[in-house]
PDB file of C-alpha atoms in Angstrom:
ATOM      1  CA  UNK U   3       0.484 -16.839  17.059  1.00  0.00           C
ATOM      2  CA  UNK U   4      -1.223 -15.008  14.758  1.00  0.00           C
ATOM      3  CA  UNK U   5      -0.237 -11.172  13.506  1.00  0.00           C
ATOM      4  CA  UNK U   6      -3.972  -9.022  12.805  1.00  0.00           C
ATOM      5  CA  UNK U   7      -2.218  -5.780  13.053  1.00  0.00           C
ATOM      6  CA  UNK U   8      -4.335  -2.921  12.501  1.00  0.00           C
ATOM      7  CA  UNK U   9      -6.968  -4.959  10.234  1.00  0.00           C
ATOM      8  CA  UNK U  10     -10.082  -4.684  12.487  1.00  0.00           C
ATOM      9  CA  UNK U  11     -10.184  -1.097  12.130  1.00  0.00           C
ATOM     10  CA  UNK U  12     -10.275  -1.341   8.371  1.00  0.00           C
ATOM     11  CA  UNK U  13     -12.563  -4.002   7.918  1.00  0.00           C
ATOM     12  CA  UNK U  14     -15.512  -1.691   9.476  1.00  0.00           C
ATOM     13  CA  UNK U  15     -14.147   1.443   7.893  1.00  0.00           C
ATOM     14  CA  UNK U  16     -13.929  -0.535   4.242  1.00  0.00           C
ATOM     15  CA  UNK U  17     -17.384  -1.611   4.825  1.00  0.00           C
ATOM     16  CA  UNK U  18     -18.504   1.549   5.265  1.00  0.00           C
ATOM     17  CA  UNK U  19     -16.368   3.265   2.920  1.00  0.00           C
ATOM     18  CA  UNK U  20     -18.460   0.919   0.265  1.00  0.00           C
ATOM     19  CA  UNK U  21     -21.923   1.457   1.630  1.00  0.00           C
ATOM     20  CA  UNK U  22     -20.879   4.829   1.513  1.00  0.00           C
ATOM     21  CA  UNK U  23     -19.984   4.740  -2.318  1.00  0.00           C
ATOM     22  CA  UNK U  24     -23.146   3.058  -3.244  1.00  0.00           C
ATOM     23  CA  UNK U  25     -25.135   5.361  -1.324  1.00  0.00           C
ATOM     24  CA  UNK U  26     -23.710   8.135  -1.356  1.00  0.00           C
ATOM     25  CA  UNK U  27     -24.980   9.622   2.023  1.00  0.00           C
ATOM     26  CA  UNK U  28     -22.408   9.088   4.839  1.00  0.00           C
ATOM     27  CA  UNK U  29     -25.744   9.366   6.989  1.00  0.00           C
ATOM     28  CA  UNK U  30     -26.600   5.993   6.265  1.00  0.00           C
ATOM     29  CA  UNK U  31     -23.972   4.901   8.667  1.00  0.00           C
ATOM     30  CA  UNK U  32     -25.715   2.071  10.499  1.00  0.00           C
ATOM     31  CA  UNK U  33     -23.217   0.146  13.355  1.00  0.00           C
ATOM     32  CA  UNK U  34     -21.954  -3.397  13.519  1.00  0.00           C
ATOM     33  CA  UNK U  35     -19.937  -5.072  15.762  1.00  0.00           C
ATOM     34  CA  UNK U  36     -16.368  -6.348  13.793  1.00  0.00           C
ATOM     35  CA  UNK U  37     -15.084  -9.172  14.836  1.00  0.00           C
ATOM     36  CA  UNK U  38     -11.549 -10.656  14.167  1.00  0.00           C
ATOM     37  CA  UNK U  39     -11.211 -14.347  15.963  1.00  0.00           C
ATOM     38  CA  UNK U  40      -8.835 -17.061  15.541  1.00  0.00           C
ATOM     39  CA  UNK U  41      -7.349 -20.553  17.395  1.00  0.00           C
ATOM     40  CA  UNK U  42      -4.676 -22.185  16.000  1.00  0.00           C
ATOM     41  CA  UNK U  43      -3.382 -25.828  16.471  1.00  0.00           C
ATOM     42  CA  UNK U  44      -1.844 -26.172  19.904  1.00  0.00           C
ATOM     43  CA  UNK U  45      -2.713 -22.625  21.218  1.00  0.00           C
ATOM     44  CA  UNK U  46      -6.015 -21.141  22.797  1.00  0.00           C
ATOM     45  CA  UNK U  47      -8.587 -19.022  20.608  1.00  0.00           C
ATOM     46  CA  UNK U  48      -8.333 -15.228  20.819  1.00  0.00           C
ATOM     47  CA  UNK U  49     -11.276 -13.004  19.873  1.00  0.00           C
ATOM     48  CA  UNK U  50     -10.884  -9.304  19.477  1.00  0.00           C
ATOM     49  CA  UNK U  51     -14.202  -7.382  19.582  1.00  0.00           C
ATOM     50  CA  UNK U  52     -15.088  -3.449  18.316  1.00  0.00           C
ATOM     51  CA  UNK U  53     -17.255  -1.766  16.724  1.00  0.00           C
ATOM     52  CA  UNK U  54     -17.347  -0.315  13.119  1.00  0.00           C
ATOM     53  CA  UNK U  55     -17.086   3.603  12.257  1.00  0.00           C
ATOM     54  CA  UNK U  56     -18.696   5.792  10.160  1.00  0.00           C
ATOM     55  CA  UNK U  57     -16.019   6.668   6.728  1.00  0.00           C
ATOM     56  CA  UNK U  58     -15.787  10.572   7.876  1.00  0.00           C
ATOM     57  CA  UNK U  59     -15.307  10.252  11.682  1.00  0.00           C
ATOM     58  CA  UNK U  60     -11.902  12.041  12.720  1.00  0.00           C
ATOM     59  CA  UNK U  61      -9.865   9.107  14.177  1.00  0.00           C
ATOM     60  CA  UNK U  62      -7.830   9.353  17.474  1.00  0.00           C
ATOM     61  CA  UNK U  63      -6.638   7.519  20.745  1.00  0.00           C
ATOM     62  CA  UNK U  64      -9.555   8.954  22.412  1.00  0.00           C
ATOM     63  CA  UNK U  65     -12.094   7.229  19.583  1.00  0.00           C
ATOM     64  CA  UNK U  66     -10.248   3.977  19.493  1.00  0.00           C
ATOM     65  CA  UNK U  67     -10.605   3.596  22.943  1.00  0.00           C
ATOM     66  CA  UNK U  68     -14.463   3.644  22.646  1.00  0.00           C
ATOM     67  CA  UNK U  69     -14.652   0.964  19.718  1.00  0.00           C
ATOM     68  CA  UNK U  70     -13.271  -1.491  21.912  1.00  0.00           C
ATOM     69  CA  UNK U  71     -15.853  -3.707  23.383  1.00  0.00           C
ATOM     70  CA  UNK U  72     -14.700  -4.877  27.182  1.00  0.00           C
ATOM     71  CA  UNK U  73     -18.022  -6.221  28.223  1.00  0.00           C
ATOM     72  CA  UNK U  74     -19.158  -9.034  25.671  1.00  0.00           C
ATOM     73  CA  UNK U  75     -19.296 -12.748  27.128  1.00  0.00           C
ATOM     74  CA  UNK U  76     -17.321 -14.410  24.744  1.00  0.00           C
ATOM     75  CA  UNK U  77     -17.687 -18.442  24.600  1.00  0.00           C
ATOM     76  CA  UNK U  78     -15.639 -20.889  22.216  1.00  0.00           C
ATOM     77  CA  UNK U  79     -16.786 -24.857  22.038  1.00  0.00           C
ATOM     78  CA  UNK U  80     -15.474 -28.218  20.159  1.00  0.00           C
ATOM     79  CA  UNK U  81     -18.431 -29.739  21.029  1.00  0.00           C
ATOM     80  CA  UNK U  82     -17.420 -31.493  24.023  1.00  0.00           C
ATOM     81  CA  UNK U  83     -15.626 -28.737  25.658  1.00  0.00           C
ATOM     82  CA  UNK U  84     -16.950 -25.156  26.776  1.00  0.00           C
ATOM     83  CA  UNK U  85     -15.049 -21.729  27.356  1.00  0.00           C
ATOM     84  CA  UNK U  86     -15.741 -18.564  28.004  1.00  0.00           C
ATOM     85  CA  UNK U  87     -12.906 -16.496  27.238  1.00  0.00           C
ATOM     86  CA  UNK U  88     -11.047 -14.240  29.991  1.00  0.00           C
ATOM     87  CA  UNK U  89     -10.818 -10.417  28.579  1.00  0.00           C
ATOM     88  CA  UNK U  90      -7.238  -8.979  28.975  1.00  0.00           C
ATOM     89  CA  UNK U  91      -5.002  -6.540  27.347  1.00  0.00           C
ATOM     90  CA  UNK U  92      -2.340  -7.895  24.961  1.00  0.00           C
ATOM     91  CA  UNK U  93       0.181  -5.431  23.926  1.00  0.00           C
ATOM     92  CA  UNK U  94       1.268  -7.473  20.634  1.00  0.00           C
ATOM     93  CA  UNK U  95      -2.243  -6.858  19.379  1.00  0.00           C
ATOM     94  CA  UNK U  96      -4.161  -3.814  17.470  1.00  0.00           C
ATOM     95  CA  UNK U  97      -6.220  -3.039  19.989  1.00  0.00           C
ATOM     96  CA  UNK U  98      -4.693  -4.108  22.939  1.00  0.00           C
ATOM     97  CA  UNK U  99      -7.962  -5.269  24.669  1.00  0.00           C
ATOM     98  CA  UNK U 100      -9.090  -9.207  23.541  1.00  0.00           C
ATOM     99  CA  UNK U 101     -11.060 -12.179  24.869  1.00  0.00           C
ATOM    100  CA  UNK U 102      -8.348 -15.123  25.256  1.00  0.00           C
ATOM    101  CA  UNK U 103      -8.664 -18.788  26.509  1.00  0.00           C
ATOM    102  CA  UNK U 104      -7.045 -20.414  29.078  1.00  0.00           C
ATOM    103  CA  UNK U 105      -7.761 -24.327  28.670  1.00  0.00           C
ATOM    104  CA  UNK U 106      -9.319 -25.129  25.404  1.00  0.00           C
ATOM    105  CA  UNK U 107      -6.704 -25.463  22.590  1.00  0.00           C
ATOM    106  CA  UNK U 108      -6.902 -25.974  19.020  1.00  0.00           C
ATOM    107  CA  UNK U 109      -6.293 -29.442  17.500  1.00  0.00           C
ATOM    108  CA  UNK U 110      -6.429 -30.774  13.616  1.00  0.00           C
ATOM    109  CA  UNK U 111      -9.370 -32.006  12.311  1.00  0.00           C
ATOM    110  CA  UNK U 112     -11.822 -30.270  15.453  1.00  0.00           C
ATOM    111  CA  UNK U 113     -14.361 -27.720  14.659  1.00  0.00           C
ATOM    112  CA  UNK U 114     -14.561 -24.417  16.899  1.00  0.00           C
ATOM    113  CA  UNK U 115     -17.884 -22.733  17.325  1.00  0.00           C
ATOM    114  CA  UNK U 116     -17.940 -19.216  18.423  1.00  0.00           C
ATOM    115  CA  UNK U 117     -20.516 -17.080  20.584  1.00  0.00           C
ATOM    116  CA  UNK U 118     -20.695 -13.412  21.404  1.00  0.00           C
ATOM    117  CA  UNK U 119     -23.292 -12.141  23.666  1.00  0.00           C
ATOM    118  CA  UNK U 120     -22.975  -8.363  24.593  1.00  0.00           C
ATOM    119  CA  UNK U 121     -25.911  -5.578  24.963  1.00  0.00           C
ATOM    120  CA  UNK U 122     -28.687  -8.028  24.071  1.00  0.00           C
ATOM    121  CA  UNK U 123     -26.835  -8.663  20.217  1.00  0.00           C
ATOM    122  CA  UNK U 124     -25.773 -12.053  19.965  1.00  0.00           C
ATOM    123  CA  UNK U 125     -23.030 -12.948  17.319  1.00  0.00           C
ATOM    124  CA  UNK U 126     -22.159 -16.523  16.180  1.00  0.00           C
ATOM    125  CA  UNK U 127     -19.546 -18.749  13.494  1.00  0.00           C
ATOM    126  CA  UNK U 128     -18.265 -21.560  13.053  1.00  0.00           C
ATOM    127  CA  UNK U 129     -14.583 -22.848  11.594  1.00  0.00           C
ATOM    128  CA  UNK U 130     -12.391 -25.683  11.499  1.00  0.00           C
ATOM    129  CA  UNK U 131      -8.369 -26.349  11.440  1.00  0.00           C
ATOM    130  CA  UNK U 132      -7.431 -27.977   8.574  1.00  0.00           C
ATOM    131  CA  UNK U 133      -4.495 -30.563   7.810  1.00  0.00           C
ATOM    132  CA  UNK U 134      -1.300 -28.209   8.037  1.00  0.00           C
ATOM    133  CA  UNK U 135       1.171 -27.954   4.783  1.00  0.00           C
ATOM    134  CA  UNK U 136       4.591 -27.390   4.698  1.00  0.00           C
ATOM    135  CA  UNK U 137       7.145 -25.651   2.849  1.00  0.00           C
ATOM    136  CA  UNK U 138       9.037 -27.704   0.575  1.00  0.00           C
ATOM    137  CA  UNK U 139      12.322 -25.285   0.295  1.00  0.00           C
ATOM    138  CA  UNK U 140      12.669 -21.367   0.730  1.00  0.00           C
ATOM    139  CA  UNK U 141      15.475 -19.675  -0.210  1.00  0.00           C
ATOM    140  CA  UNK U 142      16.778 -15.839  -0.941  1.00  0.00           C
ATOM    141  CA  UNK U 143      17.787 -13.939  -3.781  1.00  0.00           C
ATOM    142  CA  UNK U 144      19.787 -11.042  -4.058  1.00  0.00           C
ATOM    143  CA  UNK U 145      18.606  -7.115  -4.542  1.00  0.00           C
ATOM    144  CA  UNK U 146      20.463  -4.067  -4.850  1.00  0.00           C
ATOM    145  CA  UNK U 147      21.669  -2.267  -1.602  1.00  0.00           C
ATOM    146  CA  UNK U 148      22.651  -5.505   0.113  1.00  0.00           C
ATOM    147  CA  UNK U 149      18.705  -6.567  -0.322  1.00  0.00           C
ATOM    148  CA  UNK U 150      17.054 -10.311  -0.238  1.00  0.00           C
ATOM    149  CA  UNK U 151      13.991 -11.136  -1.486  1.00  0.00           C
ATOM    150  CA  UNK U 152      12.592 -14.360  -0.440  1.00  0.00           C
ATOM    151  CA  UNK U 153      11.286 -17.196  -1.961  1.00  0.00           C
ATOM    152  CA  UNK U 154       8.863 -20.321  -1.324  1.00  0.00           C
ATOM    153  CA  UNK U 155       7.899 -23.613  -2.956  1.00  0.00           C
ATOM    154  CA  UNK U 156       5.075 -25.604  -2.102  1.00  0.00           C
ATOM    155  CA  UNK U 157       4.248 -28.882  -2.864  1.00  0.00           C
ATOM    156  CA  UNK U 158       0.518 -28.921  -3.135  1.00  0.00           C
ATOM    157  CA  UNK U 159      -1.472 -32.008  -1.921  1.00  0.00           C
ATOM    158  CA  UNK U 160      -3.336 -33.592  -4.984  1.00  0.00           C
ATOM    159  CA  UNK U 161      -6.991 -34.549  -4.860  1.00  0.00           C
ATOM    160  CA  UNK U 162      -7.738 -32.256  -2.348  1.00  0.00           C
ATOM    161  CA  UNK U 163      -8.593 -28.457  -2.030  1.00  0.00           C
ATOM    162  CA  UNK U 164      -6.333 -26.335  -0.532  1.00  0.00           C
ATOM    163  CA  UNK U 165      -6.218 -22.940   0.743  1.00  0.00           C
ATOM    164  CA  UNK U 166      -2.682 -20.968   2.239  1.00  0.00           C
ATOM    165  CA  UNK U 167      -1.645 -17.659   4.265  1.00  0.00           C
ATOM    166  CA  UNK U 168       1.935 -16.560   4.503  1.00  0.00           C
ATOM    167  CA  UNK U 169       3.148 -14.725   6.674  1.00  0.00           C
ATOM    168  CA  UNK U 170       6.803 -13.245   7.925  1.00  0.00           C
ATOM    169  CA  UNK U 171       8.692 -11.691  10.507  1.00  0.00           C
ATOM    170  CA  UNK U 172      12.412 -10.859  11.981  1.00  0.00           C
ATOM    171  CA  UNK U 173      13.124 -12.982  14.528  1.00  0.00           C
ATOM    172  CA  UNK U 174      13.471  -9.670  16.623  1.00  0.00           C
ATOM    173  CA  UNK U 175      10.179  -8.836  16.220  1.00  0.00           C
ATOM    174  CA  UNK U 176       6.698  -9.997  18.691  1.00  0.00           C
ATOM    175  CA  UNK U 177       4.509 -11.304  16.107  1.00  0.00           C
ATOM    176  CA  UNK U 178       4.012 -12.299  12.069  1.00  0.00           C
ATOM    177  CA  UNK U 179       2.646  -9.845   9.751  1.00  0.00           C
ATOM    178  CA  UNK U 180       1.253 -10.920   6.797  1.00  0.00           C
ATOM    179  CA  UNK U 181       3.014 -10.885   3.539  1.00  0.00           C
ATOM    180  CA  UNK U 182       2.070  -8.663   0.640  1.00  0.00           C
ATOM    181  CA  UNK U 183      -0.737 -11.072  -1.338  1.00  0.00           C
ATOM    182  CA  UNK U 184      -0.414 -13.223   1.558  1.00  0.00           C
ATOM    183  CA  UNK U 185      -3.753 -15.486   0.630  1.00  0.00           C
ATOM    184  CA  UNK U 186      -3.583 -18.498  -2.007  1.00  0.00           C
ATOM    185  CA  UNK U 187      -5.786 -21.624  -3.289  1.00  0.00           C
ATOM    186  CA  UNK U 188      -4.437 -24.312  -5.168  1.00  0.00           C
ATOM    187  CA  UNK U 189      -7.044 -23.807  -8.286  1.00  0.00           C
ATOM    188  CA  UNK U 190      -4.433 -23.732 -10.592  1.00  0.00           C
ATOM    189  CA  UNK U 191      -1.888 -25.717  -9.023  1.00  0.00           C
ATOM    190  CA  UNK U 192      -3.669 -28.797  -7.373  1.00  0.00           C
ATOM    191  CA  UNK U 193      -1.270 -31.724  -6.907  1.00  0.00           C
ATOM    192  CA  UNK U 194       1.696 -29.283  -8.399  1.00  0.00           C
ATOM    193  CA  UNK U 195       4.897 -27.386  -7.134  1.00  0.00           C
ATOM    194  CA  UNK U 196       3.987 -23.772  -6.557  1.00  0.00           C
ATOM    195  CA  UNK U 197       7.190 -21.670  -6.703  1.00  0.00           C
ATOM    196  CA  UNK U 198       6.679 -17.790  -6.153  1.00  0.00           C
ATOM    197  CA  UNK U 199       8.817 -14.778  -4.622  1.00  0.00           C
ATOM    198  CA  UNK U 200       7.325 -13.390  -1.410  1.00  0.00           C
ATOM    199  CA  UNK U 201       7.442  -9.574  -0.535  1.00  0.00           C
ATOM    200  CA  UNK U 202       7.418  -8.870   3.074  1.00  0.00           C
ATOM    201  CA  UNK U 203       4.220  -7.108   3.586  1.00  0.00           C
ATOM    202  CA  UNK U 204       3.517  -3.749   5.537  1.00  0.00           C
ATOM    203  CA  UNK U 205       3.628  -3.796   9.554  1.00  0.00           C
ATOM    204  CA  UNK U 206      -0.031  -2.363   9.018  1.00  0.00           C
ATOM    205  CA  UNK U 207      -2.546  -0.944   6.754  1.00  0.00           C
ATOM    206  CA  UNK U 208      -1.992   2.800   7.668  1.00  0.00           C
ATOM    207  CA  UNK U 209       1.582   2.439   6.277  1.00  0.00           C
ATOM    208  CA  UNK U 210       1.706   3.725   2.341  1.00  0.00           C
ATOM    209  CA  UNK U 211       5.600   2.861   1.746  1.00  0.00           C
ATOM    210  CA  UNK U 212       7.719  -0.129   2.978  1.00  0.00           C
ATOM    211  CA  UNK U 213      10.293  -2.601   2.085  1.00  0.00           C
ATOM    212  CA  UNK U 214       9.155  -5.493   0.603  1.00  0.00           C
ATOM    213  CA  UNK U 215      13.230  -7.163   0.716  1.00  0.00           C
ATOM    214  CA  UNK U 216      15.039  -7.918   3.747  1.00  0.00           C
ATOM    215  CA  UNK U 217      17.953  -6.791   4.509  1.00  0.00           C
ATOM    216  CA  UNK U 218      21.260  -9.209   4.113  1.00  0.00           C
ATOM    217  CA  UNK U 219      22.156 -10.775   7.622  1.00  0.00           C
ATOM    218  CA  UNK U 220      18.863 -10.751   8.562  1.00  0.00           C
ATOM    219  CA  UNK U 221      17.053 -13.911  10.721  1.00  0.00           C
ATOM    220  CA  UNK U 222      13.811 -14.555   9.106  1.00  0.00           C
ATOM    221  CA  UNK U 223      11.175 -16.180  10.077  1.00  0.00           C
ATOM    222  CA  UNK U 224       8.543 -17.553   7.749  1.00  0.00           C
ATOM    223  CA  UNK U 225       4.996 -19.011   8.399  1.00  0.00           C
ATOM    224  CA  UNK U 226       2.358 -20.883   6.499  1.00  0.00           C
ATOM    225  CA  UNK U 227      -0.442 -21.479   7.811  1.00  0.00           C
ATOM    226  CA  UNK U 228      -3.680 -23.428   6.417  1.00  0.00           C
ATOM    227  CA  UNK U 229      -6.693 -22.409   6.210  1.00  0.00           C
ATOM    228  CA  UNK U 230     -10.462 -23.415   6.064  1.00  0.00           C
ATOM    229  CA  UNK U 231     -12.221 -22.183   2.796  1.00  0.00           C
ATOM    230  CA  UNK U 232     -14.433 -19.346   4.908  1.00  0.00           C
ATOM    231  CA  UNK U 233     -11.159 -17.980   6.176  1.00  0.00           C
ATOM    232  CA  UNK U 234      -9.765 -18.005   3.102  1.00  0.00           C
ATOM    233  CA  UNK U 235     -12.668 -15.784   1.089  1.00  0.00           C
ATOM    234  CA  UNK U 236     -12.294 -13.664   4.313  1.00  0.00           C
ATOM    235  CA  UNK U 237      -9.144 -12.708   3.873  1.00  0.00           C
ATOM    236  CA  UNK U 238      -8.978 -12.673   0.218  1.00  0.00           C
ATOM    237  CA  UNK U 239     -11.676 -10.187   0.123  1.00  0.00           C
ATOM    238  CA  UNK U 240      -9.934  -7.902   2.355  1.00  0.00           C
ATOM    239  CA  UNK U 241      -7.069  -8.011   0.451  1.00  0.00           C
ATOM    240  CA  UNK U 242      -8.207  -7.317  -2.541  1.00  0.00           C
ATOM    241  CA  UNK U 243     -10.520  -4.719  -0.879  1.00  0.00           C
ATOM    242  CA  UNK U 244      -7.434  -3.477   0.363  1.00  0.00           C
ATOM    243  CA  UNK U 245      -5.197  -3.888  -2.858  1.00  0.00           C
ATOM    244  CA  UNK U 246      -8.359  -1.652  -4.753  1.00  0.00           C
ATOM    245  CA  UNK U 247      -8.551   1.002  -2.060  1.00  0.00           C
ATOM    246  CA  UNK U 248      -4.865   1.906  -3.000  1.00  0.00           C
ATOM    247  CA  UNK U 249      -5.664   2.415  -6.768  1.00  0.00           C
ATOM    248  CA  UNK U 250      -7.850   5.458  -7.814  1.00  0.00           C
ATOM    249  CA  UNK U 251      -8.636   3.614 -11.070  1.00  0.00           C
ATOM    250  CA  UNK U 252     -10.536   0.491  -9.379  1.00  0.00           C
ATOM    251  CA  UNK U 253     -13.446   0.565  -7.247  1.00  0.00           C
ATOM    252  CA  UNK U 254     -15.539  -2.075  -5.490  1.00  0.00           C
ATOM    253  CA  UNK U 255     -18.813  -1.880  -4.357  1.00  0.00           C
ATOM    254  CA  UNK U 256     -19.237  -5.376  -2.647  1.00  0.00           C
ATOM    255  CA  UNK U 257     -19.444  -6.386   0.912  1.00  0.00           C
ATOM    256  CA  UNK U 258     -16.654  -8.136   2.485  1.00  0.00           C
ATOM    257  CA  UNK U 259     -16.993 -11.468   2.732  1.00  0.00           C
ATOM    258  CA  UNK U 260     -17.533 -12.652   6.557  1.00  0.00           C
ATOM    259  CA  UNK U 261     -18.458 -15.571   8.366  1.00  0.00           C
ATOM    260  CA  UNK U 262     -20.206 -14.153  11.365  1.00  0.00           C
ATOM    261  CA  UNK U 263     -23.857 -14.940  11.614  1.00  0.00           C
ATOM    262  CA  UNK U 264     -25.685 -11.496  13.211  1.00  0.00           C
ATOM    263  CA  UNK U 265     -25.446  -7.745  13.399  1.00  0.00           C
ATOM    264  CA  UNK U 266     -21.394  -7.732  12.830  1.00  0.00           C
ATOM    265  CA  UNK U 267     -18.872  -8.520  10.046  1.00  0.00           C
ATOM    266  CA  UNK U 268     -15.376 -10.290  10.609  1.00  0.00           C
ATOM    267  CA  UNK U 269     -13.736 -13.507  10.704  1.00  0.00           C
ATOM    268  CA  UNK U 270     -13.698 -16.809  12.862  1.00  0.00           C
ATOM    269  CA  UNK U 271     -11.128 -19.136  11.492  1.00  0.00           C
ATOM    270  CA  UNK U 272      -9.184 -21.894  12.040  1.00  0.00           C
ATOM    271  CA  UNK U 273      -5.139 -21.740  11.236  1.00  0.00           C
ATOM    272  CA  UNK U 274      -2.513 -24.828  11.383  1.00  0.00           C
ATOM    273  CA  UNK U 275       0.590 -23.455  10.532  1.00  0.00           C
ATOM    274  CA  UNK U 276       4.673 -24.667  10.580  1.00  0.00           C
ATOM    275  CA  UNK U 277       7.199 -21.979  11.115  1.00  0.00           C
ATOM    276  CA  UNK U 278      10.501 -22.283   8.870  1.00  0.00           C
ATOM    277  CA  UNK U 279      13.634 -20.390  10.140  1.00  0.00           C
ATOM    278  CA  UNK U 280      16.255 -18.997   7.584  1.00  0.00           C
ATOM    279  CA  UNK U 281      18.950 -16.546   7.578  1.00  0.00           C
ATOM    280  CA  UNK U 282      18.743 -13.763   4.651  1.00  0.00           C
ATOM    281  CA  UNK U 283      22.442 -14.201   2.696  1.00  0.00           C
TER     282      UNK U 283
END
């Protein structure tokens, strides 16, 4: 399953945050619907719908509440085989309230279309789930204060193009959350071994400190999941959106990248992923 912690929020109040820069008139605040979707192979898609805010609005349960979007017919199709997802809460998930499916599950190779129909706005995408990759070996190295930091190799499939996300969690924990610089293409390393350290990454994007080590003992689980290229420059852009936001020295002015056709911003995306268990020593 995948972890979105506390990203939709963000994406609408980064896109904002950027018109605002350019314009420099928090007036111009126009609304969008954000949209955060995803199936993965073997599971059924899950499509969390809100709406953006404008940069200066004072945030609290109350106002979260009313981004959520509970009334939106939601439909997901390979072609062959129509759903319309069943709304629900989800307690794992940032917000709670999501459109899930029931029958329709995600398989290699298909391509997902998605539809959102709500208030006479209709919002549509398309993705794909790519061959998944593995890990080739992943290992731990010691920090100070009885830390680990963990470590990944990938063997890269040649002739092909490639794109990764990585992702973490304790074996404790509900769902995977992504790791710091989570997103990767194999420009540079087509065909080659990519060896790099992972830091765990933050449990959301509110949070300004946390450990990027684990802590010796712990059970680990780690996740890599492929991706389609549109899912990729999704999540890249956020990132680095993300990464910018955090420094006062850099700035961006672009849009995020999205792949939702219509009044809305957001990702639909495909994810095939293999799940490695390892024990921090």
């Amino acid at each position: 399953m995948m972890s979105f912690r506390n990203t939709l929020l963000w994406i609408g109040l980064i896109s904002l945050f950027y018109a605002c820069k350019k314009e420099v008139n928090p007036g111009l605040y126009k609304p969008k619907f954000v949209v955060e979707g995803w199936i993965e192979e073997g599971d059924f898609p899950y499509v969390i719908l809100t709406h953006n805010l404008p940069f200066f609005t004072a945030v609290d349960s109350a106002q979260l509440a009313e981004v959520i979007i509970r009334y939106a017919k939601v439909t997901v199709s390979n072609g062959t085989e129509t759903e319309v997802l069943t709304a629900t809460t989800d307690k794992r998930y940032f917000p709670y309230f999501l459109y899930r499916g029931t029958s329709l599950r995600g398989k290699v190779g298909g391509k997902y279309s998605l539809k959102v129909e709500y208030a006479g706005n209709t919002l549509t995408a398309e993705t794909e789930i790519p061959n998944p990759v593995s890990i080739d070996s992943l290992w731990f190295v010691e920090k100070p204060k009885n830390k680990r930091q963990l470590n990944v190799q990938i063997m890269d499939a040649p002739n092909e193009v490639n794109y990764y996300r990585l992702y973490s969690k304790l074996e404790k924990e509900t769902v995977f959350t992504p790791t710091l610089m989570a997103n990767h293409d194999d420009l540079f390393f087509n065909g080659k071994m990519l060896e790099m350290q992972v830091n765990r990454g933050a449990a959301n994007n509110l949070t300004s400190k946390h450990d990027p080590y684990y802590e010796a003992g712990d059970t680990v689980l780690v996740k890599l999941s492929a991706v389609p290229a549109s899912g990729y420059v999704f999540w890249k852009s956020l990132q680095d959106e993300l990464m910018n936001g955090s420094n006062p020295l850099a700035g961006s002015a672009k849009a995020l990248a999205t792949n939702i056709n219509g009044p809305g911003v957001g990702v639909w995306c495909g994810y095939s992923s293999k799940i490695y268990r390892m024990i921090a020593r």
